[in-house]
Coordinates of C-alpha atoms in Angstrom, one line a residue:
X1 CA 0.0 0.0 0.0
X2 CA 1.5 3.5 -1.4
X3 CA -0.7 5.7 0.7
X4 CA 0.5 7.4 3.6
X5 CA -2.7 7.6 5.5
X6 CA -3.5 3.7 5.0
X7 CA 0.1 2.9 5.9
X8 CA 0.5 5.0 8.6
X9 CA -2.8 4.6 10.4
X10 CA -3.8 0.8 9.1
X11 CA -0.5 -0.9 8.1
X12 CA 0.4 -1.8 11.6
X13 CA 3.9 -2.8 10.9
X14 CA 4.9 0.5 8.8
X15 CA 3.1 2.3 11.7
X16 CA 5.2 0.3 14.3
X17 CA 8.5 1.8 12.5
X18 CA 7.2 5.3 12.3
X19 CA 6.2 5.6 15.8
X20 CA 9.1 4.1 17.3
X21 CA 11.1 6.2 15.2
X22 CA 9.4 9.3 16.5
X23 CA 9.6 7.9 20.2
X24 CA 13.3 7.6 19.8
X25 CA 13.6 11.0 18.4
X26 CA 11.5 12.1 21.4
X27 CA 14.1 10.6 23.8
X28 CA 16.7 13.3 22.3
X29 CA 15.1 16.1 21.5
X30 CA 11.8 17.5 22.8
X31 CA 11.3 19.3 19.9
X32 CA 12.1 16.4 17.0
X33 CA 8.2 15.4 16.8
X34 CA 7.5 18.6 15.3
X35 CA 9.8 17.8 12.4
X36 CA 8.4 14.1 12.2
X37 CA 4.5 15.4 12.3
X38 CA 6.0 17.9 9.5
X39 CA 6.5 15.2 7.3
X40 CA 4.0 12.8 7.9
X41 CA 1.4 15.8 6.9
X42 CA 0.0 18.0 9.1
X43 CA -3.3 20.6 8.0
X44 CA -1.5 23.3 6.6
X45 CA -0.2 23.6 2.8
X46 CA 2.3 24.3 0.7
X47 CA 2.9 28.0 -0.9
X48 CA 2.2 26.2 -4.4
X49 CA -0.9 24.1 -3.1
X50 CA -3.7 23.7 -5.0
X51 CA -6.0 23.1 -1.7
X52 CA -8.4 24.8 -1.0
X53 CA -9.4 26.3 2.6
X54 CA -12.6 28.5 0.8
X55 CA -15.8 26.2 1.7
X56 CA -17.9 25.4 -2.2
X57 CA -19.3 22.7 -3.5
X58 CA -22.5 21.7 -5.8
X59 CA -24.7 19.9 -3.4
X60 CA -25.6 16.3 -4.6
X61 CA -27.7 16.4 -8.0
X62 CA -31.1 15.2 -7.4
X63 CA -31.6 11.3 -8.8
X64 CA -33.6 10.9 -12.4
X65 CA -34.3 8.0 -13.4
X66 CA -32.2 6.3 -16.4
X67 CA -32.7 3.0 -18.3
X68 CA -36.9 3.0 -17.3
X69 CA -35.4 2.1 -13.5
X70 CA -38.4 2.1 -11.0
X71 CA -35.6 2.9 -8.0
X72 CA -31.8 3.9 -8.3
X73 CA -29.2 0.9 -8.5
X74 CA -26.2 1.5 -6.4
X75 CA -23.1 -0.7 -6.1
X76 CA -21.2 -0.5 -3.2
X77 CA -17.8 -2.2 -4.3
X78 CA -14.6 -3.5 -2.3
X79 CA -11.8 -5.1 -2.4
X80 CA -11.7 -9.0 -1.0
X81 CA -8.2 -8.6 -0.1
X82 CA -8.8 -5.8 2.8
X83 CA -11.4 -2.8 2.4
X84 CA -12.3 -0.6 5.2
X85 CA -14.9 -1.8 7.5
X86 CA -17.1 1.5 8.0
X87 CA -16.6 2.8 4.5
X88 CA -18.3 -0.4 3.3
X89 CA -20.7 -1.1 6.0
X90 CA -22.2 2.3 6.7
X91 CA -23.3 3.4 3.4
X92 CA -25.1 0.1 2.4
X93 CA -26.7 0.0 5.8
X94 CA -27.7 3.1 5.7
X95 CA -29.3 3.0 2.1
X96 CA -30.9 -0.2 2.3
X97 CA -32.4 1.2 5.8
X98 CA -33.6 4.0 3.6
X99 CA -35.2 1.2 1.1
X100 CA -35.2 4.0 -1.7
X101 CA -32.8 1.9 -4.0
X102 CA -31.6 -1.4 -5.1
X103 CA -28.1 -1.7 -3.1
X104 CA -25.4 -4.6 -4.2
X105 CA -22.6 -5.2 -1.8
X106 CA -19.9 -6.6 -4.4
X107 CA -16.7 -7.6 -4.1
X108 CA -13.4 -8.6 -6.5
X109 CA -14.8 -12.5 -5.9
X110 CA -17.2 -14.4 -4.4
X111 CA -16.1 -14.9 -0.7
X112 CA -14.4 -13.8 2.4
X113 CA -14.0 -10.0 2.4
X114 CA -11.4 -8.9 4.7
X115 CA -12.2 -5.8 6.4
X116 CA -9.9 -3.5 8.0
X117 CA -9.2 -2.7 10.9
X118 CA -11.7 -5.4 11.6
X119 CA -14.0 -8.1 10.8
X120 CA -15.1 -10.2 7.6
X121 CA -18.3 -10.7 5.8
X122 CA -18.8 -12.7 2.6
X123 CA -19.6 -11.6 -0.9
X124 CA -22.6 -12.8 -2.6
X125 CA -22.2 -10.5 -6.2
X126 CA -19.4 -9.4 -7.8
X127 CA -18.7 -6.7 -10.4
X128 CA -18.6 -9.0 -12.8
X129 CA -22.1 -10.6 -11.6
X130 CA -23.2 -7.3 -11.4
X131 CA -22.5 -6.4 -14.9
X132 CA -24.5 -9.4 -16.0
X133 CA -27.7 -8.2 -14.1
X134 CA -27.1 -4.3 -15.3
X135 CA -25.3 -4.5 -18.4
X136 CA -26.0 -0.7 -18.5
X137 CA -24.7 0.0 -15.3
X138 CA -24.6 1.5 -11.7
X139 CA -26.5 4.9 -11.0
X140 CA -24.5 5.4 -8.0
X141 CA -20.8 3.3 -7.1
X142 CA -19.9 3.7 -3.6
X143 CA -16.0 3.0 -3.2
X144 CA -14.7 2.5 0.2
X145 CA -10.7 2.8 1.3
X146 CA -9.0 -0.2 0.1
X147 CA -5.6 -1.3 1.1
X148 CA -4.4 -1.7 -2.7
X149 CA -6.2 1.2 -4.3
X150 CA -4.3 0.3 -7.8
X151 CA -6.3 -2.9 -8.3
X152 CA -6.4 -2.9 -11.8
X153 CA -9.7 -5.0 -12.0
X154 CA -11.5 -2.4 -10.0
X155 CA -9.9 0.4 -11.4
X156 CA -11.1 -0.6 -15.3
X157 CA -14.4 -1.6 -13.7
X158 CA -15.3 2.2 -12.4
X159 CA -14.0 3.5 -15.1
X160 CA -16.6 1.4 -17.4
X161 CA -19.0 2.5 -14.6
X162 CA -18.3 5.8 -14.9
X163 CA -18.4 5.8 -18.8
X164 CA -21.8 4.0 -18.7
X165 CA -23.1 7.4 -16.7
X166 CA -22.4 6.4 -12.8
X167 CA -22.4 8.4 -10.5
X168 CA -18.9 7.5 -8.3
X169 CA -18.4 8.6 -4.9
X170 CA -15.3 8.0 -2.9
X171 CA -15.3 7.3 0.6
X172 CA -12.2 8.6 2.9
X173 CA -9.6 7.0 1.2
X174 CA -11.6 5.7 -1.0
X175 CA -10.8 8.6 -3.3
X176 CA -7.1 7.1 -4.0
X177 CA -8.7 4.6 -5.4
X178 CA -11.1 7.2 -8.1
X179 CA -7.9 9.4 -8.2
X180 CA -6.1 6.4 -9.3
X181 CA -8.1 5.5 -12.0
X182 CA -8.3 9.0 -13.5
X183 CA -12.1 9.8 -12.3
X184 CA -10.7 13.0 -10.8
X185 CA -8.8 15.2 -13.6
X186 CA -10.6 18.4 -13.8
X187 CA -12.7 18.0 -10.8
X188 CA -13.1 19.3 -6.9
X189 CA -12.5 17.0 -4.2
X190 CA -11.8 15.9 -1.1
X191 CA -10.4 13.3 1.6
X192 CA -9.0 11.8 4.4
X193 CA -6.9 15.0 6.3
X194 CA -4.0 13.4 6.6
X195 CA -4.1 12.5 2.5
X196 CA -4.9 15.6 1.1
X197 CA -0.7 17.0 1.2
X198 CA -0.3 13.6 -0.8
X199 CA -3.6 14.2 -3.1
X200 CA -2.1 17.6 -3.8
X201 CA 1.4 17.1 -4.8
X202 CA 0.2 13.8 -7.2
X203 CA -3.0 14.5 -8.4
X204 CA -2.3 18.4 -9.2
X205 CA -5.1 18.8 -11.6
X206 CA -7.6 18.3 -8.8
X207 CA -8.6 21.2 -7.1
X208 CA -8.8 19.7 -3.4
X209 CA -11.3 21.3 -0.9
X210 CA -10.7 21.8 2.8
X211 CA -13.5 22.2 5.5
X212 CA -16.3 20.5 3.6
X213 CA -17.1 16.8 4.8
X214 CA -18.1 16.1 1.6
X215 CA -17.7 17.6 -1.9
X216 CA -20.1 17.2 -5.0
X217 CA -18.5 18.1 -8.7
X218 CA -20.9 16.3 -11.6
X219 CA -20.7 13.0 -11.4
X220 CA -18.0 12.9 -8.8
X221 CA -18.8 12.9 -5.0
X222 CA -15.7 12.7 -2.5
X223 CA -15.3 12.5 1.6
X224 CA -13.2 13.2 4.3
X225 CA -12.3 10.7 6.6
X226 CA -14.0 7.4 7.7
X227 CA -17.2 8.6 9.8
X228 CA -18.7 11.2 6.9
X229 CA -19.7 7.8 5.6
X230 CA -22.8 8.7 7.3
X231 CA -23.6 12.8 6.2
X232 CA -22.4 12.2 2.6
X233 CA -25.1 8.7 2.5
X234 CA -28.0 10.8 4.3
X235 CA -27.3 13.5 1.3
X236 CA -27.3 10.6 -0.9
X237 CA -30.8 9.7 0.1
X238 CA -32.2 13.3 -0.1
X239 CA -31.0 13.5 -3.6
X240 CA -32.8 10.5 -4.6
X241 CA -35.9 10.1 -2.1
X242 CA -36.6 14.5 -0.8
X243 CA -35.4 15.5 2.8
X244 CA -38.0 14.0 4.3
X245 CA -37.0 10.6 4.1
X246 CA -33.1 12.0 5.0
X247 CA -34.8 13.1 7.9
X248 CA -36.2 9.9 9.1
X249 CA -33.3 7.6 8.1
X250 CA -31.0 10.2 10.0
X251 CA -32.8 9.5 12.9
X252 CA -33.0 5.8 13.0
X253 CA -28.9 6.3 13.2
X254 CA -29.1 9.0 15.9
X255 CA -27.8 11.8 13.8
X256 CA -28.8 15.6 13.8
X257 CA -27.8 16.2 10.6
X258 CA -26.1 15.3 7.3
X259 CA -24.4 19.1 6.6
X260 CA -21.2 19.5 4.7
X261 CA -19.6 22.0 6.7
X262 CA -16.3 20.7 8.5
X263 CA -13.5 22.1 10.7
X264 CA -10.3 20.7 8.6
X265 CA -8.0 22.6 10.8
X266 CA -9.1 20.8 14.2
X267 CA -7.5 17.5 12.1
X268 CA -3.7 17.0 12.1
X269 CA -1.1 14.8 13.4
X270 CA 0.1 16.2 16.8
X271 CA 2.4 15.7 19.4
X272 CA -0.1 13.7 22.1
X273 CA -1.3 11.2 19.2
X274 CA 2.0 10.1 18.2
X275 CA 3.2 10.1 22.1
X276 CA 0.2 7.7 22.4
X277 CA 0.0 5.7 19.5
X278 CA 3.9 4.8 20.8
X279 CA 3.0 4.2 24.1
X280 CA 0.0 1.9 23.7
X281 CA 1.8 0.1 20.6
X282 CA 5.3 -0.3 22.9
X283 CA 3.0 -2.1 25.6
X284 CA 2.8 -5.0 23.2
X285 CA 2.4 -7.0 26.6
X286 CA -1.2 -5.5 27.3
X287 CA -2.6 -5.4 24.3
X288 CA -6.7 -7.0 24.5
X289 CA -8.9 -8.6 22.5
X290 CA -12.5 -7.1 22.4
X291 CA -15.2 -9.7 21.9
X292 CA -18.4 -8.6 20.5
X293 CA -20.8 -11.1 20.4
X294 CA -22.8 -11.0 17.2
X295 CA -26.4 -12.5 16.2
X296 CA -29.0 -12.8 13.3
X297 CA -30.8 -9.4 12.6
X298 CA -27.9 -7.1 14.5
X299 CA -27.2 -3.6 13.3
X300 CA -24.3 -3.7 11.1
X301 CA -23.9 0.4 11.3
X302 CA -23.3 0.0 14.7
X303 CA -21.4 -3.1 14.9
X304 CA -19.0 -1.4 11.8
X305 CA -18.9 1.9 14.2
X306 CA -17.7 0.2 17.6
X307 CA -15.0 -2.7 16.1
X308 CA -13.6 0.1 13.7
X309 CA -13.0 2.3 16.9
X310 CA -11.8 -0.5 19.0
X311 CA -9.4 -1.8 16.6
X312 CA -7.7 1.5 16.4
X313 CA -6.5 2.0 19.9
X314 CA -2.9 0.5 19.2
X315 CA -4.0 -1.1 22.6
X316 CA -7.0 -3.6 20.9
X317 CA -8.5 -6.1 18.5
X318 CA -12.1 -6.3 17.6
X319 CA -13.1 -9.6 17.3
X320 CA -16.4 -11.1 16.3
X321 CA -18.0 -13.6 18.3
X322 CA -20.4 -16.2 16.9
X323 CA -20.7 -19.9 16.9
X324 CA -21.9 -19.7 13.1
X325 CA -22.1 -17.2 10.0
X326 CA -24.3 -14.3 10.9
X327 CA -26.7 -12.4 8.8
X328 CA -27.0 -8.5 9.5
X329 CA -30.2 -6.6 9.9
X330 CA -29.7 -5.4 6.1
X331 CA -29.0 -8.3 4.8
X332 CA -24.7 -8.5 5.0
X333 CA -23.2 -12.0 6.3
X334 CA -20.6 -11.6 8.7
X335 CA -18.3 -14.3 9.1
X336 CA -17.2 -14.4 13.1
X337 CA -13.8 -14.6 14.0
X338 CA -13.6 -16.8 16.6
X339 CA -16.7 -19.3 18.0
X340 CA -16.2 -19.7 21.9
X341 CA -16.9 -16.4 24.3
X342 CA -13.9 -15.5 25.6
X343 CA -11.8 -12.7 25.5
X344 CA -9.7 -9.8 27.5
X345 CA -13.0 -8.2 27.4
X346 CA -17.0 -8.7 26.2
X347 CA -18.9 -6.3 25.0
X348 CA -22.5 -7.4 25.7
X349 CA -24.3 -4.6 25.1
X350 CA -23.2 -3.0 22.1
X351 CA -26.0 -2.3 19.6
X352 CA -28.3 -1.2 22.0
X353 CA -28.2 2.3 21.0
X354 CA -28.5 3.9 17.5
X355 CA -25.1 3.7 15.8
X356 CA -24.2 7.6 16.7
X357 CA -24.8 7.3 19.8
X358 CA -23.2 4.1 19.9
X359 CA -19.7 5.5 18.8
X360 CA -20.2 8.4 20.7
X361 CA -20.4 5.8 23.9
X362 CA -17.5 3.7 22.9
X363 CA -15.2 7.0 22.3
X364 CA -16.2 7.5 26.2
X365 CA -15.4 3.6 26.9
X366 CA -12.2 3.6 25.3
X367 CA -11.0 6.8 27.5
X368 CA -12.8 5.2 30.6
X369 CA -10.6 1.7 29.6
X370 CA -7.1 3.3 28.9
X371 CA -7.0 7.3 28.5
X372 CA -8.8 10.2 27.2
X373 CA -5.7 10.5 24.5
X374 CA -6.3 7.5 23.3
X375 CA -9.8 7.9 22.4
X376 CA -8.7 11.1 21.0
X377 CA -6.6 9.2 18.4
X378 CA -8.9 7.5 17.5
X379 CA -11.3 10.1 16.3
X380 CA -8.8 11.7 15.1
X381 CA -8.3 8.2 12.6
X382 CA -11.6 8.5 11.7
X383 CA -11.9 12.0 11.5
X384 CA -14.7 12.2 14.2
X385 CA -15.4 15.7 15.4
X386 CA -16.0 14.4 19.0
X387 CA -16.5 16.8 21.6
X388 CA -13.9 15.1 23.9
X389 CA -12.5 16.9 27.2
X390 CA -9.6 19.3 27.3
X391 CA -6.4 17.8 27.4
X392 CA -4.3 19.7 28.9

């Protein structure tokens, strides 16, 4: 993986070396993280940047139907060799809770898709399925973060998709894999904070946007970080259903709202996240495993929220817990990782609050379980504007 953001904050064993490097620089100089957060990326920009801080965007067109379609199609495509758990889960969720379109979960083959930084569920369509059941295509491809974002076999595949008059919307780091396949020449976009110095310096006919969660140009629809999976698929469904039925999805998840506006500047790479991140990873002795016990007809939004933020402590594992394949409340299979109950720690209630409010509780369970910095790094991972405590 070539992206900083996914080998940083995902690849655990390029994230070891970084952190330890910065620990050890730490030990000599009080000053040296500075220089290290300098060039891992931080929120400001080059004099020659072509990011934007000025807030602008088209707001999503509304849906019309194509092809004599009754309801929208949308595709919501990974990668079977590692794809990012909440970009994946939380916009098919949250569509198919909206039942306003026909949503495909596909994947490169039929199978076990690995999810990172957690979990597995197996593929029932693929592209290639898909394209025999709509030869003319997608109205809407949803593409998630994928650990090799220069898969070639997806790459051709959006750009047929996008050819045939899709709509393509990236989700977090989903957008290397659209910028990668040339989706993005010409256009405004957005991503992941700690991706956008790297957007900038290889995608230079891009104009990237700061501050907006998500960003709307034509046919091309982009995201910040992990979590405005959920704003950018409520906007989605008022496009295609009216803000009425936005309204009532949004609060069957426990969201206010699904606006674009965002704080970039509150997002960067500081001195207390990499302090933590080496602190928690160095305790290699304490490290847990996080059971969450999973059954037929769970929420999958919730379930995708809480592993996703468990699994990026650099302290803990998600693991699911099931004594047989379980099938989600919208309709995704989950493959558990281990069968018997036991681990460091159980989390027996977990989906019994809407998924909002159920990462807003596990933010405060992580900081109750190790530290309030470490829960901090963790929104910051998932770009989360928590309203944590004061640090300092």
């Amino acid at each position: 993986m070539k992206q900083s953001i996914l080998s940083f904050l995902k690849n655990r064993s390029v994230a070891v070396k970084r952190i330890l490097v910065s620990f050890l620089l730490l030990t000599i100089t009080g000053s040296s993280f500075f220089l290290l957060g300098n060039c891992l990326g931080t929120s400001s920009s080059s004099p020659n940047s072509n990011i934007s801080s000025v807030e602008g965007s088209d707001p999503i067109p509304a849906y019309h139907s194509r092809f004599g379609r009754k309801r929208p199609v949308i595709a919501v495509v990974g990668d079977n060799e590692y794809t990012e758990l909440t970009d994946f889960v939380v916009p098919y969720g949250t569509l198919k809770e909206a039942d306003i379109a026909d949503v495909y979960a596909l994947g490169t083959q039929f199978g076990k898709m690995k999810m990172f930084p957690a979990l597995s569920i197996e593929i029932q369509n693929t592209m290639q399925s898909f394209d025999s059941l709509y030869p003319e295509g997608a109205d809407y491809v949803i593409v998630p973060a994928m650990h090799n974002s220069e898969n070639p076999e997806i790459l051709l595949w959006l750009k047929k998709q996008s050819e045939k008059g899709a709509t393509i919307l990236g989700v977090c780091d989903g957008v290397w894999v659209l910028a990668n396949a040339g989706l993005l020449q010409g256009h405004q976009a957005t991503g992941h904070w700690f991706s956008l110095p790297k957007f900038d310096t290889k995608f230079p006919e891009t104009k990237w946007i700061r501050n907006r969660r998500y960003v709307s140009d034509r046919k091309i629809i982009t995201t910040t970080g992990v979590t405005a999976s959920i704003p950018v698929s409520l906007a989605l469904i008022e496009a295609i259903a009216g803000k009425k039925q936005a309204m009532k999805v949004a609060a069957s998840l426990g969201a206010k709202d699904w606006k674009p506006t965002h704080k970039s500047a509150d997002f960067y790479l500081g001195s207390s996240h990499i302090l933590t991140a080496a602190k928690n990873l160095l305790a290699f002795w304490s490290q847990d495993e996080i059971g969450i016990p999973i059954s037929e007809g769970m929420d999958e939004i919730s379930l995708a929220l809480v592993a996703d933020s468990y699994s990026r402590t650099y302290k803990s594992t998600a693991l699911s817990i099931s004594n047989a394949n379980v099938r989600s409340k919208r309709g995704l299979l989950f493959l558990p990782d281990k069968k018997e109950k036991k681990a460091d720690r159980i989390l027996e209630n977990w989906d019994r609050d809407l998924p909002v409010i159920a990462l807003n509780r596990t933010l405060l369970e992580i900081s109750d379980l190790y530290d309030i910095r470490t829960a901090a790094f963790v929104a910051l991972q998932i770009e989360y504007p928590w309203k944590k405590p004061e640090l300092f």
